[in-house]
Amino acid sequence: MGKALIVYASRAGETKKIAELIGEGIRIHGAEASVANVSDIKKVEDLSGFDAYVFGSATYHGEMMQGMKTMLFLAEKTGLDGKVGGSFGAYGWSGEAPGRIFDTMKNVLKMDMVSGPLMLKSALLGGGIEMAQGYGKDIAKKLG
Ligand SMILES: Cc1cc2nc3c(=O)[nH]c(=O)nc-3n(C[C@H](O)[C@H](O)[C@H](O)COP(=O)(O)O)c2cc1C
């Protein structure tokens, strides 16, 4: 059974909710999922040992949150080449963060990405629950 780590950066809790729903989707489809706040990921060992990684941040002032930027440098050190990856985030209008995270995971970390980042205005509105759980399903399916 594959193991996924979902790491979120969230100020008001929406991106955290999305992280939890993605985790549910992964578990429903037969893989293991752990969900962590980016502030708890401090060293290479905190990131090591998973088969899939799903990183998410809310967008503030056109950017991902600082904690996620710092963690992506740690992920580069950890070496996640070829691991399954996805990204997500809550946003208000422009939503730059999930796409930036996705591009970094693909181009710098050389991960095997599912199709596209998951961007939601709210975890609980407009089919957000199904979309987030569905994204978890895509991750679990890629794990095989
Ligand atoms: C001060 C401030 C700046 C924001 N800047 C952006 C922005 O540049 N682009 C965007 O799409 N949303 C922006 N938002 C909206 C947040 O991304 C949105 O509220 C999101 O749901 C917050 O996610 P969180 O609950 O995980 O922190 C901003 C919100 C605040 C309060």
Tab-separated table of C-alpha atoms and ligand atoms in Angstrom:
chain	number	residue	atom	x	y	z
A	1	MET	CA	0.000	0.000	0.000
A	2	GLY	CA	1.377	3.445	-0.959
A	3	LYS	CA	1.888	6.219	1.573
A	4	ALA	CA	1.131	9.883	0.868
A	5	LEU	CA	2.120	13.017	2.797
A	6	ILE	CA	-0.062	16.100	2.438
A	7	VAL	CA	1.469	19.362	3.661
A	8	TYR	CA	-0.527	22.588	3.850
A	9	ALA	CA	0.139	26.300	4.492
A	10	SER	CA	-3.048	28.037	5.565
A	11	ARG	CA	-3.875	31.227	7.476
A	12	ALA	CA	-7.661	31.088	7.798
A	13	GLY	CA	-8.182	27.301	7.572
A	14	GLU	CA	-9.580	26.763	4.052
A	15	THR	CA	-6.420	25.189	2.631
A	16	LYS	CA	-6.187	23.015	5.756
A	17	LYS	CA	-9.744	21.744	5.090
A	18	ILE	CA	-8.835	20.949	1.478
A	19	ALA	CA	-5.763	19.035	2.723
A	20	GLU	CA	-7.944	16.918	5.016
A	21	LEU	CA	-10.418	16.155	2.204
A	22	ILE	CA	-7.612	15.119	-0.153
A	23	GLY	CA	-6.387	12.824	2.638
A	24	GLU	CA	-9.844	11.266	2.924
A	25	GLY	CA	-9.932	10.688	-0.844
A	26	ILE	CA	-6.558	8.950	-0.722
A	27	ARG	CA	-7.627	6.691	2.168
A	28	ILE	CA	-11.005	5.852	0.570
A	29	HIS	CA	-9.064	4.613	-2.457
A	30	GLY	CA	-6.792	2.314	-0.513
A	31	ALA	CA	-3.597	4.236	0.223
A	32	GLU	CA	-2.289	5.705	3.498
A	33	ALA	CA	-2.349	9.473	4.011
A	34	SER	CA	-0.797	11.737	6.655
A	35	VAL	CA	-1.684	15.432	6.828
A	36	ALA	CA	0.814	17.958	8.250
A	37	ASN	CA	0.979	21.702	8.812
A	38	VAL	CA	3.983	23.159	6.988
A	39	SER	CA	5.213	24.570	10.319
A	40	ASP	CA	5.781	20.991	11.527
A	41	ILE	CA	8.060	20.112	8.585
A	42	LYS	CA	11.471	21.271	9.766
A	43	LYS	CA	14.037	18.779	8.514
A	44	VAL	CA	14.707	16.316	5.690
A	45	GLU	CA	13.608	13.403	7.905
A	46	ASP	CA	10.137	14.965	8.278
A	47	LEU	CA	9.686	14.650	4.494
A	48	SER	CA	11.413	11.311	3.890
A	49	GLY	CA	9.802	7.926	3.411
A	50	PHE	CA	6.591	8.626	1.467
A	51	ASP	CA	5.590	7.498	-2.034
A	52	ALA	CA	3.467	10.552	-2.865
A	53	TYR	CA	3.512	14.209	-1.788
A	54	VAL	CA	0.711	16.746	-2.076
A	55	PHE	CA	1.712	20.310	-1.209
A	56	GLY	CA	-0.743	23.175	-0.808
A	57	SER	CA	-0.812	26.856	0.062
A	58	ALA	CA	-3.354	29.636	0.155
A	59	THR	CA	-2.576	32.661	-2.059
A	60	TYR	CA	-1.825	35.951	-0.272
A	61	HIS	CA	-0.706	39.059	-2.193
A	62	GLY	CA	-0.226	37.017	-5.336
A	63	GLU	CA	2.089	34.471	-3.723
A	64	MET	CA	2.258	31.207	-1.823
A	65	MET	CA	2.810	31.578	1.937
A	66	GLN	CA	6.423	31.896	3.131
A	67	GLY	CA	6.400	28.570	4.992
A	68	MET	CA	5.655	26.702	1.768
A	69	LYS	CA	8.486	28.470	-0.085
A	70	THR	CA	10.918	27.427	2.640
A	71	MET	CA	9.593	23.861	2.618
A	72	LEU	CA	10.068	23.542	-1.158
A	73	PHE	CA	13.808	24.228	-0.634
A	74	LEU	CA	13.814	21.459	1.987
A	75	ALA	CA	12.035	19.168	-0.511
A	76	GLU	CA	14.807	19.898	-3.035
A	77	LYS	CA	17.359	18.762	-0.436
A	78	THR	CA	15.299	15.663	0.399
A	79	GLY	CA	15.288	14.497	-3.235
A	80	LEU	CA	11.779	13.576	-4.380
A	81	ASP	CA	12.614	12.667	-8.022
A	82	GLY	CA	10.063	10.337	-9.561
A	83	LYS	CA	7.684	10.397	-6.574
A	84	VAL	CA	3.984	10.986	-7.234
A	85	GLY	CA	2.994	14.637	-6.708
A	86	GLY	CA	0.075	17.052	-6.641
A	87	SER	CA	-0.645	20.574	-5.392
A	88	PHE	CA	-3.621	22.531	-4.130
A	89	GLY	CA	-4.784	25.702	-2.435
A	90	ALA	CA	-7.686	27.956	-1.489
A	91	TYR	CA	-7.817	31.348	-3.189
A	92	GLY	CA	-9.972	34.438	-3.604
A	93	TRP	CA	-9.510	35.715	-7.176
A	94	SER	CA	-6.083	35.077	-8.760
A	95	GLY	CA	-4.844	31.918	-7.011
A	96	GLU	CA	-1.153	31.932	-7.982
A	97	ALA	CA	0.063	29.574	-5.229
A	98	PRO	CA	-1.151	26.117	-6.387
A	99	GLY	CA	0.225	26.599	-9.922
A	100	ARG	CA	3.603	27.836	-8.656
A	101	ILE	CA	3.897	24.888	-6.290
A	102	PHE	CA	2.897	22.487	-9.087
A	103	ASP	CA	5.523	23.923	-11.468
A	104	THR	CA	8.249	23.685	-8.825
A	105	MET	CA	7.358	20.076	-8.013
A	106	LYS	CA	7.410	19.210	-11.731
A	107	ASN	CA	10.410	21.202	-12.973
A	108	VAL	CA	12.724	21.409	-9.961
A	109	LEU	CA	11.822	18.368	-7.884
A	110	LYS	CA	11.199	16.253	-11.062
A	111	MET	CA	8.153	14.573	-9.574
A	112	ASP	CA	5.567	12.444	-11.391
A	113	MET	CA	2.625	14.869	-11.195
A	114	VAL	CA	-1.103	14.125	-11.431
A	115	SER	CA	-2.865	16.363	-13.944
A	116	GLY	CA	-3.055	19.994	-12.821
A	117	PRO	CA	-3.198	21.733	-9.440
A	118	LEU	CA	-6.438	21.700	-7.422
A	119	MET	CA	-7.672	25.269	-6.900
A	120	LEU	CA	-10.761	25.883	-4.759
A	121	LYS	CA	-12.374	29.106	-3.570
A	122	SER	CA	-13.716	27.174	-0.609
A	123	ALA	CA	-13.512	23.551	0.491
A	124	LEU	CA	-17.207	23.567	1.332
A	125	LEU	CA	-18.706	25.437	-1.646
A	126	GLY	CA	-19.319	24.589	-5.308
A	127	GLY	CA	-18.561	20.881	-5.147
A	128	GLY	CA	-15.307	21.462	-3.254
A	129	ILE	CA	-15.652	18.347	-1.099
A	130	GLU	CA	-16.063	16.059	-4.129
A	131	MET	CA	-13.288	17.793	-6.056
A	132	ALA	CA	-10.818	17.539	-3.175
A	133	GLN	CA	-11.676	13.896	-2.481
A	134	GLY	CA	-11.434	13.258	-6.235
A	135	TYR	CA	-7.946	14.755	-6.288
A	136	GLY	CA	-7.027	12.329	-3.498
A	137	LYS	CA	-8.388	9.514	-5.649
A	138	ASP	CA	-6.133	10.594	-8.558
A	139	ILE	CA	-3.109	10.458	-6.227
A	140	ALA	CA	-4.089	7.011	-4.881
A	141	LYS	CA	-4.649	5.669	-8.419
A	142	LYS	CA	-1.234	6.884	-9.586
A	143	LEU	CA	0.289	5.075	-6.600
A	144	GLY	CA	-1.272	1.903	-8.006
B	1	LIG	C1	-4.762	40.189	2.890
B	1	LIG	C2	-5.251	39.155	1.905
B	1	LIG	C3	-4.639	39.068	0.660
B	1	LIG	C4	-5.105	38.123	-0.285
B	1	LIG	N1	-4.491	38.046	-1.512
B	1	LIG	C5	-4.997	37.194	-2.454
B	1	LIG	C6	-4.439	37.171	-3.773
B	1	LIG	O1	-3.483	37.868	-4.109
B	1	LIG	N2	-4.992	36.319	-4.663
B	1	LIG	C7	-6.030	35.475	-4.356
B	1	LIG	O2	-6.488	34.705	-5.199
B	1	LIG	N3	-6.596	35.488	-3.109
B	1	LIG	C8	-6.090	36.318	-2.156
B	1	LIG	N4	-6.649	36.334	-0.893
B	1	LIG	C9	-7.764	35.416	-0.578
B	1	LIG	C10	-7.300	34.122	0.108
B	1	LIG	O3	-6.446	33.385	-0.749
B	1	LIG	C11	-8.544	33.272	0.447
B	1	LIG	O4	-9.277	33.935	1.466
B	1	LIG	C12	-8.214	31.851	0.869
B	1	LIG	O5	-9.408	31.111	1.038
B	1	LIG	C13	-7.418	31.820	2.161
B	1	LIG	O6	-7.021	30.495	2.399
B	1	LIG	P1	-6.661	29.976	3.884
B	1	LIG	O7	-7.979	29.915	4.635
B	1	LIG	O8	-6.099	28.602	3.670
B	1	LIG	O9	-5.700	30.925	4.511
B	1	LIG	C14	-6.185	37.248	0.045
B	1	LIG	C15	-6.782	37.352	1.331
B	1	LIG	C16	-6.327	38.305	2.244
B	1	LIG	C17	-6.983	38.360	3.613
